[in-house]
Short mmCIF file of C-alpha atoms in Angstrom, two decimals:
data_model
loop_
_atom_site.label_atom_id
_atom_site.label_comp_id
_atom_site.label_asym_id
_atom_site.label_seq_id
_atom_site.Cartn_x
_atom_site.Cartn_y
_atom_site.Cartn_z
CA UNK A 6 10.64 8.68 -11.54
CA UNK A 7 14.06 7.38 -10.56
CA UNK A 8 14.51 9.94 -7.83
CA UNK A 9 16.41 9.86 -4.57
CA UNK A 10 13.13 9.21 -2.82
CA UNK A 11 13.22 5.62 -4.17
CA UNK A 12 15.55 4.45 -1.42
CA UNK A 13 14.96 0.72 -1.07
CA UNK A 14 18.30 -1.09 -1.08
CA UNK A 15 20.52 1.99 -1.23
CA UNK A 16 23.67 1.90 0.87
CA UNK A 17 25.50 4.58 2.75
CA UNK A 18 22.78 6.25 4.80
CA UNK A 19 24.14 4.88 8.03
CA UNK A 20 22.46 3.42 11.08
CA UNK A 21 18.87 3.84 12.11
CA UNK A 22 18.77 6.24 15.01
CA UNK A 23 15.87 5.43 17.33
CA UNK A 24 15.07 8.37 19.55
CA UNK A 25 13.86 7.36 23.01
CA UNK A 26 10.68 9.16 24.02
CA UNK A 27 10.65 11.28 20.90
CA UNK A 28 8.24 14.22 20.93
CA UNK A 29 5.37 14.17 18.46
CA UNK A 30 6.80 17.30 16.86
CA UNK A 31 10.30 18.66 17.25
CA UNK A 32 9.25 22.20 16.32
CA UNK A 33 5.88 23.86 16.44
CA UNK A 34 6.03 24.72 12.72
CA UNK A 35 6.07 21.00 11.89
CA UNK A 36 2.58 20.64 13.29
CA UNK A 37 1.35 23.64 11.26
CA UNK A 38 2.78 22.09 8.08
CA UNK A 39 1.12 18.77 8.81
CA UNK A 40 -2.21 20.50 9.37
CA UNK A 41 -1.93 22.70 6.27
CA UNK A 42 -1.16 19.74 4.03
CA UNK A 43 -4.06 17.74 5.42
CA UNK A 44 -6.40 20.71 5.19
CA UNK A 45 -5.55 21.77 1.65
CA UNK A 46 -5.72 18.17 0.47
CA UNK A 47 -9.13 17.71 2.08
CA UNK A 48 -10.30 20.98 0.56
CA UNK A 49 -9.55 19.50 -2.85
CA UNK A 50 -6.45 21.48 -3.86
CA UNK A 51 -4.57 18.26 -4.69
CA UNK A 52 -4.65 14.50 -4.21
CA UNK A 53 -2.23 12.40 -2.15
CA UNK A 54 -0.34 11.16 -5.21
CA UNK A 55 0.23 14.66 -6.54
CA UNK A 56 1.53 15.77 -3.17
CA UNK A 57 3.98 12.85 -3.12
CA UNK A 58 5.13 13.71 -6.63
CA UNK A 59 5.89 17.30 -5.65
CA UNK A 60 8.05 16.08 -2.78
CA UNK A 61 9.86 13.63 -5.06
CA UNK A 62 10.63 16.36 -7.57
CA UNK A 63 12.46 18.51 -5.04
CA UNK A 64 16.10 18.72 -6.18
CA UNK A 65 17.98 15.69 -4.84
CA UNK A 66 20.24 17.71 -2.56
CA UNK A 67 17.22 19.48 -1.11
CA UNK A 68 15.30 16.24 -0.64
CA UNK A 69 18.21 14.55 1.11
CA UNK A 70 19.07 17.44 3.39
CA UNK A 71 15.54 18.43 4.42
CA UNK A 72 13.65 17.01 7.36
CA UNK A 73 10.36 15.21 6.71
CA UNK A 74 8.12 18.18 7.42
CA UNK A 75 10.45 20.54 5.57
CA UNK A 76 9.93 18.38 2.47
CA UNK A 77 6.20 18.53 3.07
CA UNK A 78 6.38 22.30 3.35
CA UNK A 79 8.50 22.81 0.23
CA UNK A 80 6.30 20.46 -1.79
CA UNK A 81 3.13 22.14 -0.55
CA UNK A 82 4.29 25.65 -1.33
CA UNK A 83 5.43 24.77 -4.85
CA UNK A 84 2.29 22.74 -5.59
CA UNK A 85 -0.04 25.52 -4.47
CA UNK A 86 1.85 28.06 -6.57
CA UNK A 87 1.85 25.89 -9.68
CA UNK A 88 -1.84 25.14 -9.29
CA UNK A 89 -2.67 28.82 -9.01
CA UNK A 90 -3.82 28.85 -5.39
CA UNK A 91 -1.21 31.47 -4.54
CA UNK A 92 1.57 33.38 -6.27
CA UNK A 93 5.31 33.69 -5.79
CA UNK A 94 4.75 37.37 -5.07
CA UNK A 95 2.37 36.51 -2.25
CA UNK A 96 4.87 34.02 -0.82
CA UNK A 97 7.64 36.63 -0.98
CA UNK A 98 5.40 39.22 0.66
CA UNK A 99 3.93 36.91 3.26
CA UNK A 100 0.39 38.10 2.55
CA UNK A 101 -2.44 37.52 0.13
CA UNK A 102 -2.60 40.08 -2.69
CA UNK A 103 -5.65 38.84 -4.52
CA UNK A 104 -8.69 36.72 -3.67
CA UNK A 105 -8.39 32.95 -3.44
CA UNK A 106 -9.21 30.46 -6.17
CA UNK A 107 -12.27 28.28 -5.63
CA UNK A 108 -11.49 24.98 -3.86
CA UNK A 109 -13.21 21.80 -5.00
CA UNK A 110 -14.57 21.05 -1.52
CA UNK A 111 -14.64 24.61 -0.19
CA UNK A 112 -12.88 26.26 2.70
CA UNK A 113 -11.37 23.93 5.27
CA UNK A 114 -13.10 24.84 8.51
CA UNK A 115 -13.81 23.12 11.82
CA UNK A 116 -16.69 21.15 10.36
CA UNK A 117 -14.21 19.35 8.10
CA UNK A 118 -11.76 18.19 10.73
CA UNK A 119 -13.26 14.79 11.50
CA UNK A 120 -13.25 13.98 7.81
CA UNK A 121 -9.47 14.09 7.62
CA UNK A 122 -9.07 11.86 10.65
CA UNK A 123 -10.19 8.84 8.62
CA UNK A 124 -8.18 7.52 5.71
CA UNK A 125 -9.56 8.21 2.27
CA UNK A 126 -11.16 5.49 0.19
CA UNK A 127 -9.06 4.37 -2.75
CA UNK A 128 -10.97 1.27 -3.84
CA UNK A 129 -12.92 1.68 -7.09
CA UNK A 130 -15.25 -0.52 -9.16
CA UNK A 131 -13.35 -2.87 -11.45
CA UNK A 132 -13.35 -1.87 -15.13
CA UNK A 133 -12.21 -5.39 -16.13
CA UNK A 134 -11.49 -8.70 -14.46
CA UNK A 135 -8.18 -9.26 -12.70
CA UNK A 136 -5.36 -10.55 -14.88
CA UNK A 137 -3.60 -12.42 -12.07
CA UNK A 138 -4.64 -14.92 -9.42
CA UNK A 139 -3.18 -15.54 -6.01
CA UNK A 140 -0.20 -17.87 -6.41
CA UNK A 141 0.68 -16.62 -9.92
CA UNK A 142 4.30 -15.89 -10.71
CA UNK A 143 4.73 -12.39 -12.06
CA UNK A 144 7.66 -10.29 -13.23
CA UNK A 145 7.85 -6.65 -12.22
CA UNK A 146 8.23 -4.67 -15.40
CA UNK A 147 11.50 -2.96 -16.18
CA UNK A 148 9.93 0.47 -16.54
CA UNK A 149 11.51 3.84 -15.81
CA UNK A 150 8.82 6.48 -16.10
CA UNK A 151 10.08 10.02 -15.56
CA UNK A 152 6.82 10.87 -13.79
CA UNK A 153 5.33 9.44 -10.58
CA UNK A 154 5.25 5.69 -10.06
CA UNK A 155 4.88 3.43 -7.03
CA UNK A 156 6.95 0.61 -8.47
CA UNK A 157 10.24 0.76 -6.55
CA UNK A 158 13.42 0.25 -8.55
CA UNK A 159 14.71 -2.65 -6.49
CA UNK A 160 12.03 -5.06 -7.71
CA UNK A 161 12.05 -4.14 -11.40
CA UNK A 162 12.82 -7.12 -13.60
CA UNK A 163 12.43 -9.59 -10.72
CA UNK A 164 9.95 -12.43 -10.41
CA UNK A 165 7.64 -12.69 -7.42
CA UNK A 166 4.43 -14.42 -6.41
CA UNK A 167 1.00 -12.83 -6.07
CA UNK A 168 -0.06 -13.25 -2.45
CA UNK A 169 -3.04 -10.92 -1.93
CA UNK A 170 -5.53 -9.21 -4.21
CA UNK A 171 -6.74 -5.90 -2.76
CA UNK A 172 -9.27 -5.14 -5.50
CA UNK A 173 -9.19 -2.18 -7.88
CA UNK A 174 -7.67 1.06 -6.61
CA UNK A 175 -6.91 4.55 -7.86
CA UNK A 176 -3.75 4.31 -9.99
CA UNK A 177 -1.16 6.71 -8.50
CA UNK A 178 0.80 7.01 -11.75
CA UNK A 179 -2.24 8.63 -13.40
CA UNK A 180 -3.69 10.41 -10.40
CA UNK A 181 -0.41 12.15 -9.56
CA UNK A 182 -0.33 13.72 -13.01
CA UNK A 183 -4.04 14.62 -12.78
CA UNK A 184 -4.84 12.29 -15.66
CA UNK A 185 -7.73 10.68 -13.82
CA UNK A 186 -8.09 7.84 -11.36
CA UNK A 187 -7.68 5.09 -13.98
CA UNK A 188 -8.42 2.30 -11.42
CA UNK A 189 -6.19 -0.78 -11.57
CA UNK A 190 -6.05 -4.10 -9.76
CA UNK A 191 -3.70 -4.04 -6.82
CA UNK A 192 -1.78 -7.08 -5.57
CA UNK A 193 0.69 -7.86 -2.84
CA UNK A 194 3.61 -9.51 -4.63
CA UNK A 195 6.26 -11.27 -2.57
CA UNK A 196 9.88 -11.68 -3.68
CA UNK A 197 12.66 -13.89 -2.31
CA UNK A 198 15.33 -11.75 -0.69
CA UNK A 199 18.10 -13.53 -2.59
CA UNK A 200 16.41 -12.87 -5.92
CA UNK A 201 16.54 -9.16 -5.11
CA UNK A 202 19.90 -8.91 -3.36
CA UNK A 203 21.92 -11.80 -4.68
CA UNK A 204 23.49 -14.89 -3.17
CA UNK A 205 24.94 -12.94 -0.24
CA UNK A 206 21.49 -11.79 0.83
CA UNK A 207 19.68 -13.07 3.92
CA UNK A 208 18.39 -16.55 2.97
CA UNK A 209 15.31 -16.16 5.18
CA UNK A 210 14.25 -12.77 3.80
CA UNK A 211 11.08 -12.22 1.83
CA UNK A 212 10.03 -8.74 0.71
CA UNK A 213 6.66 -7.75 -0.66
CA UNK A 214 5.40 -4.66 -2.41
CA UNK A 215 1.89 -3.64 -3.34
CA UNK A 216 1.91 -3.65 -7.13
CA UNK A 217 -0.67 -2.29 -9.52
CA UNK A 218 -1.48 -4.54 -12.47
CA UNK A 219 0.27 -2.35 -15.08
CA UNK A 220 3.52 -2.95 -13.18
CA UNK A 221 3.39 -6.70 -13.79
CA UNK A 222 3.80 -9.28 -16.55
CA UNK A 223 3.13 -13.01 -16.29
CA UNK A 224 6.33 -14.93 -15.52
CA UNK B 78 -8.02 41.62 3.94
CA UNK B 79 -6.01 41.87 7.09
CA UNK B 80 -2.37 42.89 7.05
CA UNK B 81 -2.06 42.30 10.73
CA UNK B 82 1.22 40.44 10.65
CA UNK B 83 1.07 37.97 13.48
CA UNK B 84 -0.98 34.85 13.53
CA UNK B 85 -3.35 34.55 16.47
CA UNK B 86 -1.19 32.38 18.67
CA UNK B 87 2.21 33.40 17.39
CA UNK B 88 3.34 36.35 19.38
CA UNK B 89 7.10 35.89 19.58
CA UNK B 90 9.57 38.33 18.15
CA UNK B 91 10.28 37.25 14.58
CA UNK B 92 13.99 37.88 15.00
CA UNK B 93 14.14 34.72 17.14
CA UNK B 94 12.57 32.54 14.49
CA UNK B 95 14.26 30.31 11.99
CA UNK B 96 13.86 30.96 8.29
CA UNK B 97 11.71 27.84 7.97
CA UNK B 98 9.43 28.94 10.78
CA UNK B 99 8.99 32.35 9.18
CA UNK B 100 8.16 30.77 5.82
CA UNK B 101 5.67 28.37 7.37
CA UNK B 102 3.94 31.21 9.20
CA UNK B 103 3.82 33.27 6.04
CA UNK B 104 2.19 30.42 4.16
CA UNK B 105 -0.43 29.94 6.86
CA UNK B 106 -1.15 33.67 6.82
CA UNK B 107 -1.66 33.59 3.06
CA UNK B 108 -3.87 30.48 3.15
CA UNK B 109 -5.95 32.09 5.88
CA UNK B 110 -6.22 35.47 4.16
CA UNK B 111 -7.24 33.85 0.91
CA UNK B 112 -10.04 32.02 2.71
CA UNK B 113 -8.73 28.48 2.14
CA UNK B 114 -8.31 27.41 5.75
CA UNK B 115 -9.51 28.36 9.18
CA UNK B 116 -6.60 28.40 11.68
CA UNK B 117 -8.85 26.91 14.37
CA UNK B 118 -9.44 23.92 12.10
CA UNK B 119 -5.67 23.44 11.76
CA UNK B 120 -5.41 23.61 15.56
CA UNK B 121 -8.07 20.91 15.81
CA UNK B 122 -6.21 18.57 13.44
CA UNK B 123 -3.04 18.93 15.49
CA UNK B 124 -4.90 18.43 18.73
CA UNK B 125 -6.50 15.25 17.45
CA UNK B 126 -3.11 13.77 16.60
CA UNK B 127 -1.61 14.92 19.86
CA UNK B 128 -4.35 13.58 22.10
CA UNK B 129 -6.55 11.04 20.34
CA UNK B 130 -4.71 9.18 17.62
CA UNK B 131 -1.78 7.12 18.78
CA UNK B 132 -0.24 3.72 19.40
CA UNK B 133 -2.76 3.08 22.18
CA UNK B 134 -5.32 2.42 19.42
CA UNK B 135 -3.15 -0.30 17.93
CA UNK B 136 -2.32 -1.68 21.37
CA UNK B 137 -6.01 -2.18 22.14
CA UNK B 138 -6.47 -4.10 18.92
CA UNK B 139 -3.47 -6.32 19.60
CA UNK B 140 -4.54 -7.02 23.19
CA UNK B 141 -8.00 -7.99 22.02
CA UNK B 142 -6.54 -10.32 19.41
CA UNK B 143 -4.42 -11.94 22.13
CA UNK B 144 -7.45 -12.68 24.28
CA UNK B 145 -10.24 -13.31 21.77
CA UNK B 146 -9.53 -15.99 19.14
CA UNK B 147 -12.62 -15.12 17.08
CA UNK B 148 -11.56 -11.48 16.92
CA UNK B 149 -8.02 -12.49 15.99
CA UNK B 150 -9.31 -14.63 13.14
CA UNK B 151 -11.51 -11.80 11.89
CA UNK B 152 -8.63 -9.32 12.25
CA UNK B 153 -6.28 -11.41 10.13
CA UNK B 154 -8.97 -11.95 7.50
CA UNK B 155 -10.00 -8.29 7.20
CA UNK B 156 -8.25 -5.84 9.50
CA UNK B 157 -10.38 -2.82 8.62
CA UNK B 158 -13.64 -4.66 9.11
CA UNK B 159 -12.64 -6.25 12.41
CA UNK B 160 -11.35 -2.98 13.86
CA UNK B 161 -14.56 -1.33 12.66
CA UNK B 162 -16.46 -3.51 15.12
CA UNK B 163 -14.56 -1.97 18.04
CA UNK B 164 -16.31 1.28 18.74
CA UNK B 165 -13.66 2.56 21.12
CA UNK B 166 -10.84 2.45 18.56
CA UNK B 167 -10.10 5.08 15.93
CA UNK B 168 -11.80 4.49 12.59
CA UNK B 169 -9.39 3.10 10.01
CA UNK B 170 -9.50 3.18 6.25
CA UNK B 171 -10.65 0.42 3.98
CA UNK B 172 -7.38 -1.39 3.61
CA UNK B 173 -5.61 -2.20 6.82
CA UNK B 174 -3.87 -5.56 6.65
CA UNK B 175 -2.78 -7.16 9.92
CA UNK B 176 0.18 -9.54 9.65
CA UNK B 177 0.92 -12.04 12.38
CA UNK B 178 4.28 -12.83 13.92
CA UNK B 179 4.72 -16.53 14.59
CA UNK B 180 7.53 -18.75 15.91
CA UNK B 181 8.50 -19.18 12.24
CA UNK B 182 8.10 -15.65 10.88
CA UNK B 183 8.88 -12.10 11.97
CA UNK B 184 7.20 -9.25 10.07
CA UNK B 185 8.48 -5.71 9.56
CA UNK B 186 6.81 -2.77 7.83
CA UNK B 187 8.53 -0.02 5.85
CA UNK B 188 7.72 2.47 3.12
CA UNK B 189 10.77 2.84 0.88
CA UNK B 190 9.20 5.46 -1.42
CA UNK B 191 7.88 7.94 1.14
CA UNK B 192 6.75 7.16 4.68
CA UNK B 193 3.39 5.39 4.51
CA UNK B 194 2.27 4.34 7.96
CA UNK B 195 -0.96 3.27 9.68
CA UNK B 196 -1.58 6.65 11.32
CA UNK B 197 -5.00 5.71 12.63
CA UNK B 198 -3.56 2.80 14.57
CA UNK B 199 -0.13 4.12 15.57
CA UNK B 200 -0.35 7.91 15.39
CA UNK B 201 2.23 9.94 13.50
CA UNK B 202 5.36 8.03 12.56
CA UNK B 203 8.62 8.60 14.43
CA UNK B 204 11.47 10.39 12.69
CA UNK B 205 13.52 7.22 12.14
CA UNK B 206 10.68 5.58 10.22
CA UNK B 207 10.65 8.50 7.77
CA UNK B 208 14.43 8.81 7.49
CA UNK B 209 16.77 7.43 4.83
CA UNK B 210 18.61 4.80 6.94
CA UNK B 211 15.41 2.87 7.72
CA UNK B 212 13.81 3.34 4.32
CA UNK B 213 16.94 2.23 2.47
CA UNK B 214 18.01 -0.71 4.61
CA UNK B 215 14.82 -2.34 5.88
CA UNK B 216 14.21 -4.23 2.62
CA UNK B 217 17.83 -5.32 2.14
CA UNK B 218 19.30 -5.81 5.60
CA UNK B 219 16.41 -6.08 8.06
CA UNK B 220 18.49 -7.92 10.65
CA UNK B 221 21.03 -5.11 10.54
CA UNK B 222 18.23 -2.62 11.09
CA UNK B 223 16.90 -4.68 13.99
CA UNK B 224 20.37 -4.65 15.52
CA UNK B 225 20.20 -0.84 15.52
CA UNK B 226 17.18 -1.29 17.81
CA UNK B 227 19.04 -3.89 19.92
CA UNK B 228 16.58 -6.45 18.63
CA UNK B 229 17.69 -9.88 17.54
CA UNK B 230 15.57 -12.42 15.66
CA UNK B 231 17.00 -15.97 15.54
CA UNK B 232 18.69 -16.80 12.24
CA UNK B 233 16.28 -19.62 11.39
CA UNK B 234 13.21 -17.40 11.63
CA UNK B 235 12.02 -15.96 8.35
CA UNK B 236 11.98 -12.18 8.09
CA UNK B 237 9.16 -10.81 6.02
CA UNK B 238 9.32 -7.15 5.08
CA UNK B 239 6.18 -5.41 3.84
CA UNK B 240 6.99 -2.37 1.69
CA UNK B 241 3.94 -0.14 1.82
CA UNK B 242 3.85 1.08 -1.79
CA UNK B 243 0.12 1.71 -2.18
CA UNK B 244 -2.68 2.89 0.11
CA UNK B 245 -2.85 -0.44 1.92
CA UNK B 246 -1.53 -0.10 5.45
CA UNK B 247 0.08 -2.85 7.47
CA UNK B 248 0.07 -3.53 11.20
CA UNK B 249 2.14 -6.25 12.83
CA UNK B 250 0.40 -8.48 15.36
CA UNK B 251 3.25 -9.45 17.69
CA UNK B 252 3.33 -12.67 19.66
CA UNK B 253 1.82 -12.58 23.12
CA UNK B 254 4.53 -12.53 25.77
CA UNK B 255 4.81 -15.61 27.93
CA UNK B 256 3.85 -15.29 31.57
CA UNK B 257 0.70 -13.31 30.80
CA UNK B 258 -1.81 -16.11 31.26
CA UNK B 259 -5.04 -14.79 32.70
CA UNK B 260 -4.14 -11.14 32.09
CA UNK B 261 -6.91 -8.76 31.09
CA UNK B 262 -6.99 -6.93 27.80
CA UNK B 263 -6.17 -3.70 29.61
CA UNK B 264 -3.11 -5.23 31.28
CA UNK B 265 -1.95 -6.76 28.01
CA UNK B 266 -2.37 -3.50 26.11
CA UNK B 267 0.22 -1.97 28.45
CA UNK B 268 2.80 -4.40 27.09
CA UNK B 269 2.22 -3.55 23.43
CA UNK B 270 4.77 -1.06 22.16
CA UNK B 271 4.51 0.98 18.99
CA UNK B 272 7.69 -0.57 17.63
CA UNK B 273 6.31 -4.07 18.19
CA UNK B 274 3.47 -3.17 15.81
CA UNK B 275 5.96 -1.96 13.16
CA UNK B 276 8.17 -5.01 13.66
CA UNK B 277 11.25 -3.21 14.98
CA UNK B 278 10.63 -4.33 18.52
CA UNK B 279 8.88 -6.85 20.74
CA UNK B 280 6.18 -6.30 23.33
CA UNK B 281 7.38 -5.62 26.85
CA UNK B 282 7.69 -8.67 29.04
CA UNK B 283 5.85 -8.97 32.35
CA UNK B 284 7.80 -7.54 35.22
CA UNK B 285 10.43 -5.84 33.06
CA UNK B 286 11.03 -2.16 33.78
CA UNK B 287 9.19 -0.03 31.25
#
């Protein structure tokens, strides 16, 4: 979706503000949100793509004015309500009113903690051979899906070169909508900065994205 | 089910709490009461990030690559596999790609769509990495972003920005500082900063105040 989350190349957000010796969390609640998101994801309430989609669909003014963990919290709460894991009444009351719904991987307890400390596996067996080879010129499709996609706007319509092939991976566009994993070949595609940003752009700049095969056409 | 209002380690007066904090506590109470999560397991996740997972993991990998050419070669060929051979470093996922800074090229990592980051190597990302200024500008004006960090890369050096748009994660292998000949891996690891592994900084130089 063409949401405000798709920020690459936008102007007006100001300077980067490095914070010397920043704490790991600025508020204790941030750590609880982090842990709840990891735990409920590991318990099977949602996948990583769905959780990203819920954050992206926050109203633009909410997205832009909320801190990182606030976005996580708002996305989590809405996602769990919509998926039937809790109700708006329970959220308003602050307590459970009826028993929980079964989780795909069961309750998240201490025995599950080490599991979330390792990144998930997203590689899948290939359903077909790869359409592109390293060195191929490809054009990022000019697509504007209203649902989740990982093709950023700033590369759409531009030609780049396939640099790496990562194998077949879960396709976020499908997984986010719970339409299945639909594995697709994944490539690193590199673009010339001036192709993306025009003649005034940095002549030395190259920018790459990781692009799933359905995002690309031969060029 | 329990209607005991306070969570086990939250014993402050609610009147002092922000609306967000109250909402977060309420959600945790509900998730606990419904039997989805065990608060002690949430504590353990937080503790692991606070004490075990951090930039020191990445720094060890970089220092080893600086001292062991065979490891460096393996690391650049398959980051996940090479790091998997180091028992003392956090386990990483299947797709960690290590990109090397050279006299001709400086690498930077960003995630313009959310905030993807190699947590296992660097810990949780800093606020600036997740914020709009970095996410919006890194792909368009990386030298301007570097200037915000008081970092300057000579004009004739190529800047390569890696936008992390899938589950592949990227780690920058910075150049070894000069004047470190004969240093041990442990000494070298002390010079490796988190930002140098994102590409928004350089390693510390020998003798410079930390």
